[in-house]
Amino acid sequence: MTSADDLLSAAKTVGAAGLNSGTSGNLSTRLADGFLITPSAVPVDGMVSGDMVQLRMDGEQVGGGVRSSEWRIHRDVYAAFDDAGAIVHAHSPYATALAALREDLPPFHYLVGKAGGSRIRCARYATYGTQELSDAVIEALGGSRACLMANHGMLVYGASLAVAVALAIDVEVLCQQYLIARAAGDPVLLTDQQMDEAIDRFLRYGLPESDQ
């Protein structure tokens, strides 16, 4: 089972990658009877394992520090998506910049499909820490494992902390590349068929006898 030490290590990795700074963003990992989430208002450099907050799915706190204001999003993602084992919410520079435009990340690169869909949608704006924001995120995720959050940042989930952290880094790099391409001109978007082929190959990536 994932421990508080694992969650703390993942939070530090996300911070070192430049995806979060200060007290921004939050991470969590699913437990058998709830989830473990990073605390509110504690800079990642000052976090210790004992700060990690254990919550039941009804929001009742079992232990740890002060729960993140975004705990509802984490609870609802775990409830909605059985394959969600860990979540990264970040206020990373390029994802946040694109989210401030309230635009989706379109299929300008086949790696957009790594999140499971042909585009990464931008959730409608809602005040942070509210159920309305959580509802908007669930809607935007749909069949994808990543979304942008209007005027806010990004959220991704994966089967494990390692997978979720890696996807968050990928999304940030893709947003950077897309904004660079936009500054230079109009990026040529891949077709639905091209994206479907890429997504299918991601499902087989790394498997024995794969032709990747």
Tab-separated table of C-alpha atoms in Angstrom:
chain	number	residue	atom	x	y	z
A	1	MET	CA	0.000	0.000	0.000
A	2	THR	CA	1.176	3.504	-0.777
A	3	SER	CA	2.469	5.284	2.294
A	4	ALA	CA	2.621	8.878	3.446
A	5	ASP	CA	6.327	8.773	2.589
A	6	ASP	CA	5.466	7.849	-1.003
A	7	LEU	CA	3.008	10.721	-1.280
A	8	LEU	CA	5.519	13.155	0.186
A	9	SER	CA	8.177	11.968	-2.271
A	10	ALA	CA	5.780	12.427	-5.210
A	11	ALA	CA	4.892	15.939	-4.040
A	12	LYS	CA	8.580	16.832	-3.890
A	13	THR	CA	9.120	15.404	-7.382
A	14	VAL	CA	6.282	17.555	-8.737
A	15	GLY	CA	7.748	20.605	-7.006
A	16	ALA	CA	11.264	19.915	-8.296
A	17	ALA	CA	9.854	19.597	-11.826
A	18	GLY	CA	8.454	23.127	-11.523
A	19	LEU	CA	4.811	22.089	-11.683
A	20	ASN	CA	3.955	23.493	-8.259
A	21	SER	CA	5.552	26.132	-6.077
A	22	GLY	CA	4.907	27.348	-2.559
A	23	THR	CA	1.610	25.957	-1.332
A	24	SER	CA	-0.022	25.568	-4.749
A	25	GLY	CA	-1.502	22.320	-6.017
A	26	ASN	CA	-2.088	19.004	-4.293
A	27	LEU	CA	-1.573	15.285	-4.748
A	28	SER	CA	-3.381	12.230	-3.429
A	29	THR	CA	-3.342	8.458	-3.564
A	30	ARG	CA	-6.217	6.013	-3.168
A	31	LEU	CA	-6.491	3.853	-0.050
A	32	ALA	CA	-8.684	0.828	0.580
A	33	ASP	CA	-11.238	2.907	2.472
A	34	GLY	CA	-10.557	6.447	1.230
A	35	PHE	CA	-7.495	8.395	0.187
A	36	LEU	CA	-4.372	10.164	1.404
A	37	ILE	CA	-3.919	13.799	0.311
A	38	THR	CA	-1.283	16.485	0.774
A	39	PRO	CA	-2.112	19.121	3.403
A	40	SER	CA	-3.398	22.658	2.990
A	41	ALA	CA	-1.154	25.737	3.270
A	42	VAL	CA	2.120	23.846	3.745
A	43	PRO	CA	4.948	24.543	1.235
A	44	VAL	CA	6.246	21.333	-0.274
A	45	ASP	CA	9.734	22.029	1.070
A	46	GLY	CA	8.320	22.129	4.581
A	47	MET	CA	6.097	19.057	4.373
A	48	VAL	CA	6.740	15.943	6.433
A	49	SER	CA	5.074	12.558	6.204
A	50	GLY	CA	2.932	13.256	9.259
A	51	ASP	CA	1.285	16.198	7.465
A	52	MET	CA	-0.359	13.906	4.911
A	53	VAL	CA	-4.111	13.829	5.502
A	54	GLN	CA	-6.124	10.613	5.493
A	55	LEU	CA	-9.761	11.010	4.493
A	56	ARG	CA	-12.646	8.610	4.119
A	57	MET	CA	-14.754	8.870	0.981
A	58	ASP	CA	-17.405	10.821	2.871
A	59	GLY	CA	-14.809	13.481	3.653
A	60	GLU	CA	-14.324	12.518	7.294
A	61	GLN	CA	-10.717	13.080	8.347
A	62	VAL	CA	-8.944	10.150	9.979
A	63	GLY	CA	-5.528	11.693	10.576
A	64	GLY	CA	-2.852	14.131	9.488
A	65	GLY	CA	-2.774	17.912	9.120
A	66	VAL	CA	-5.322	20.316	7.611
A	67	ARG	CA	-6.970	18.814	4.527
A	68	SER	CA	-6.576	20.527	1.167
A	69	SER	CA	-9.410	22.794	0.063
A	70	GLU	CA	-9.588	20.699	-3.136
A	71	TRP	CA	-10.297	17.406	-1.359
A	72	ARG	CA	-13.724	17.161	-3.018
A	73	ILE	CA	-12.148	16.872	-6.469
A	74	HIS	CA	-9.938	14.000	-5.339
A	75	ARG	CA	-12.851	12.196	-3.681
A	76	ASP	CA	-15.058	12.597	-6.739
A	77	VAL	CA	-12.391	11.469	-9.208
A	78	TYR	CA	-11.824	8.291	-7.190
A	79	ALA	CA	-15.576	7.716	-7.035
A	80	ALA	CA	-16.064	8.306	-10.758
A	81	PHE	CA	-13.071	6.472	-12.206
A	82	ASP	CA	-12.147	2.999	-10.987
A	83	ASP	CA	-8.748	3.196	-12.706
A	84	ALA	CA	-7.729	6.282	-10.706
A	85	GLY	CA	-5.102	5.258	-8.177
A	86	ALA	CA	-3.460	8.655	-7.699
A	87	ILE	CA	-4.115	12.292	-8.626
A	88	VAL	CA	-1.894	15.291	-9.341
A	89	HIS	CA	-3.372	18.796	-9.362
A	90	ALA	CA	-0.862	21.455	-10.422
A	91	HIS	CA	-0.670	25.180	-11.087
A	92	SER	CA	2.149	24.677	-13.584
A	93	PRO	CA	3.104	27.672	-15.759
A	94	TYR	CA	2.169	26.504	-19.265
A	95	ALA	CA	-0.922	24.467	-18.390
A	96	THR	CA	-2.178	27.402	-16.333
A	97	ALA	CA	-1.436	29.825	-19.172
A	98	LEU	CA	-3.489	27.749	-21.607
A	99	ALA	CA	-6.227	27.307	-19.008
A	100	ALA	CA	-6.352	31.102	-18.632
A	101	LEU	CA	-7.301	31.225	-22.324
A	102	ARG	CA	-10.069	28.735	-21.472
A	103	GLU	CA	-9.054	26.565	-24.388
A	104	ASP	CA	-8.645	22.824	-24.783
A	105	LEU	CA	-5.262	21.343	-25.618
A	106	PRO	CA	-6.038	20.095	-29.148
A	107	PRO	CA	-4.445	17.175	-31.034
A	108	PHE	CA	-1.409	19.084	-32.286
A	109	HIS	CA	0.833	16.172	-31.194
A	110	TYR	CA	0.101	12.480	-30.925
A	111	LEU	CA	1.271	12.467	-27.293
A	112	VAL	CA	-1.920	14.327	-26.366
A	113	GLY	CA	-3.503	10.881	-26.714
A	114	LYS	CA	-1.370	9.534	-23.884
A	115	ALA	CA	-4.041	10.856	-21.509
A	116	GLY	CA	-6.604	8.634	-23.224
A	117	GLY	CA	-8.485	11.076	-25.466
A	118	SER	CA	-7.983	13.029	-28.667
A	119	ARG	CA	-7.774	16.317	-26.768
A	120	ILE	CA	-7.358	17.518	-23.199
A	121	ARG	CA	-10.429	19.532	-22.342
A	122	CYS	CA	-10.575	22.694	-20.270
A	123	ALA	CA	-13.118	22.552	-17.455
A	124	ARG	CA	-15.438	25.491	-16.976
A	125	TYR	CA	-14.437	27.994	-14.311
A	126	ALA	CA	-15.631	27.638	-10.732
A	127	THR	CA	-14.324	28.943	-7.408
A	128	TYR	CA	-11.574	26.811	-5.899
A	129	GLY	CA	-12.539	24.441	-3.119
A	130	THR	CA	-16.182	24.171	-4.205
A	131	GLN	CA	-18.338	21.256	-5.264
A	132	GLU	CA	-19.063	23.184	-8.452
A	133	LEU	CA	-15.385	23.013	-9.391
A	134	SER	CA	-15.267	19.298	-8.685
A	135	ASP	CA	-18.321	18.749	-10.893
A	136	ALA	CA	-16.677	20.758	-13.685
A	137	VAL	CA	-13.508	18.653	-13.479
A	138	ILE	CA	-15.400	15.352	-13.619
A	139	GLU	CA	-17.298	16.591	-16.664
A	140	ALA	CA	-14.128	17.742	-18.437
A	141	LEU	CA	-12.249	14.513	-17.769
A	142	GLY	CA	-14.846	12.359	-19.467
A	143	GLY	CA	-12.850	9.557	-21.111
A	144	SER	CA	-9.504	11.236	-20.526
A	145	ARG	CA	-7.124	11.069	-17.577
A	146	ALA	CA	-6.249	14.766	-17.753
A	147	CYS	CA	-7.971	18.118	-17.963
A	148	LEU	CA	-7.185	21.797	-17.681
A	149	MET	CA	-9.050	23.929	-15.140
A	150	ALA	CA	-10.074	27.377	-16.394
A	151	ASN	CA	-7.962	30.166	-14.857
A	152	HIS	CA	-6.545	27.634	-12.424
A	153	GLY	CA	-4.255	24.830	-13.625
A	154	MET	CA	-4.431	21.154	-14.512
A	155	LEU	CA	-5.481	17.850	-13.015
A	156	VAL	CA	-4.412	14.358	-14.040
A	157	TYR	CA	-4.863	10.890	-12.626
A	158	GLY	CA	-3.114	7.577	-13.101
A	159	ALA	CA	-2.977	4.044	-11.807
A	160	SER	CA	-0.194	4.988	-9.378
A	161	LEU	CA	1.636	8.051	-8.093
A	162	ALA	CA	4.509	7.422	-10.506
A	163	VAL	CA	2.138	7.217	-13.476
A	164	ALA	CA	0.179	10.308	-12.426
A	165	VAL	CA	3.333	12.375	-11.852
A	166	ALA	CA	4.744	11.338	-15.235
A	167	LEU	CA	1.485	12.269	-16.976
A	168	ALA	CA	1.381	15.661	-15.256
A	169	ILE	CA	4.902	16.398	-16.514
A	170	ASP	CA	3.899	15.264	-20.023
A	171	VAL	CA	0.840	17.545	-20.019
A	172	GLU	CA	2.902	20.536	-18.919
A	173	VAL	CA	5.473	19.946	-21.680
A	174	LEU	CA	2.701	19.541	-24.263
A	175	CYS	CA	1.092	22.822	-23.182
A	176	GLN	CA	4.483	24.521	-23.510
A	177	GLN	CA	5.028	23.091	-26.989
A	178	TYR	CA	1.533	24.046	-28.104
A	179	LEU	CA	1.880	27.640	-26.914
A	180	ILE	CA	5.239	27.923	-28.677
A	181	ALA	CA	3.668	26.595	-31.877
A	182	ARG	CA	0.750	29.009	-31.481
A	183	ALA	CA	3.170	31.915	-31.137
A	184	ALA	CA	4.821	30.909	-34.420
A	185	GLY	CA	1.642	30.284	-36.395
A	186	ASP	CA	-1.357	27.955	-36.631
A	187	PRO	CA	-0.459	24.387	-35.625
A	188	VAL	CA	-1.684	21.663	-37.964
A	189	LEU	CA	-3.941	19.357	-35.963
A	190	LEU	CA	-4.013	15.589	-36.312
A	191	THR	CA	-7.208	13.972	-37.569
A	192	ASP	CA	-9.519	11.830	-35.458
A	193	GLN	CA	-8.260	8.738	-37.271
A	194	GLN	CA	-4.627	9.641	-36.632
A	195	MET	CA	-5.344	10.204	-32.946
A	196	ASP	CA	-7.321	6.966	-32.661
A	197	GLU	CA	-4.351	5.082	-34.116
A	198	ALA	CA	-1.970	6.754	-31.661
A	199	ILE	CA	-4.222	6.029	-28.676
A	200	ASP	CA	-4.520	2.380	-29.732
A	201	ARG	CA	-0.739	2.101	-29.879
A	202	PHE	CA	-0.436	3.626	-26.397
A	203	LEU	CA	-2.641	0.800	-25.089
A	204	ARG	CA	-0.094	-1.718	-26.416
A	205	TYR	CA	3.038	0.289	-25.616
A	206	GLY	CA	5.695	-1.734	-23.801
A	207	LEU	CA	3.880	-5.050	-24.139
A	208	PRO	CA	5.771	-8.173	-25.288
A	209	GLU	CA	5.913	-8.641	-29.071
A	210	SER	CA	4.774	-5.045	-29.558
A	211	ASP	CA	5.971	-3.403	-32.774
A	212	GLN	CA	6.451	-0.037	-30.993
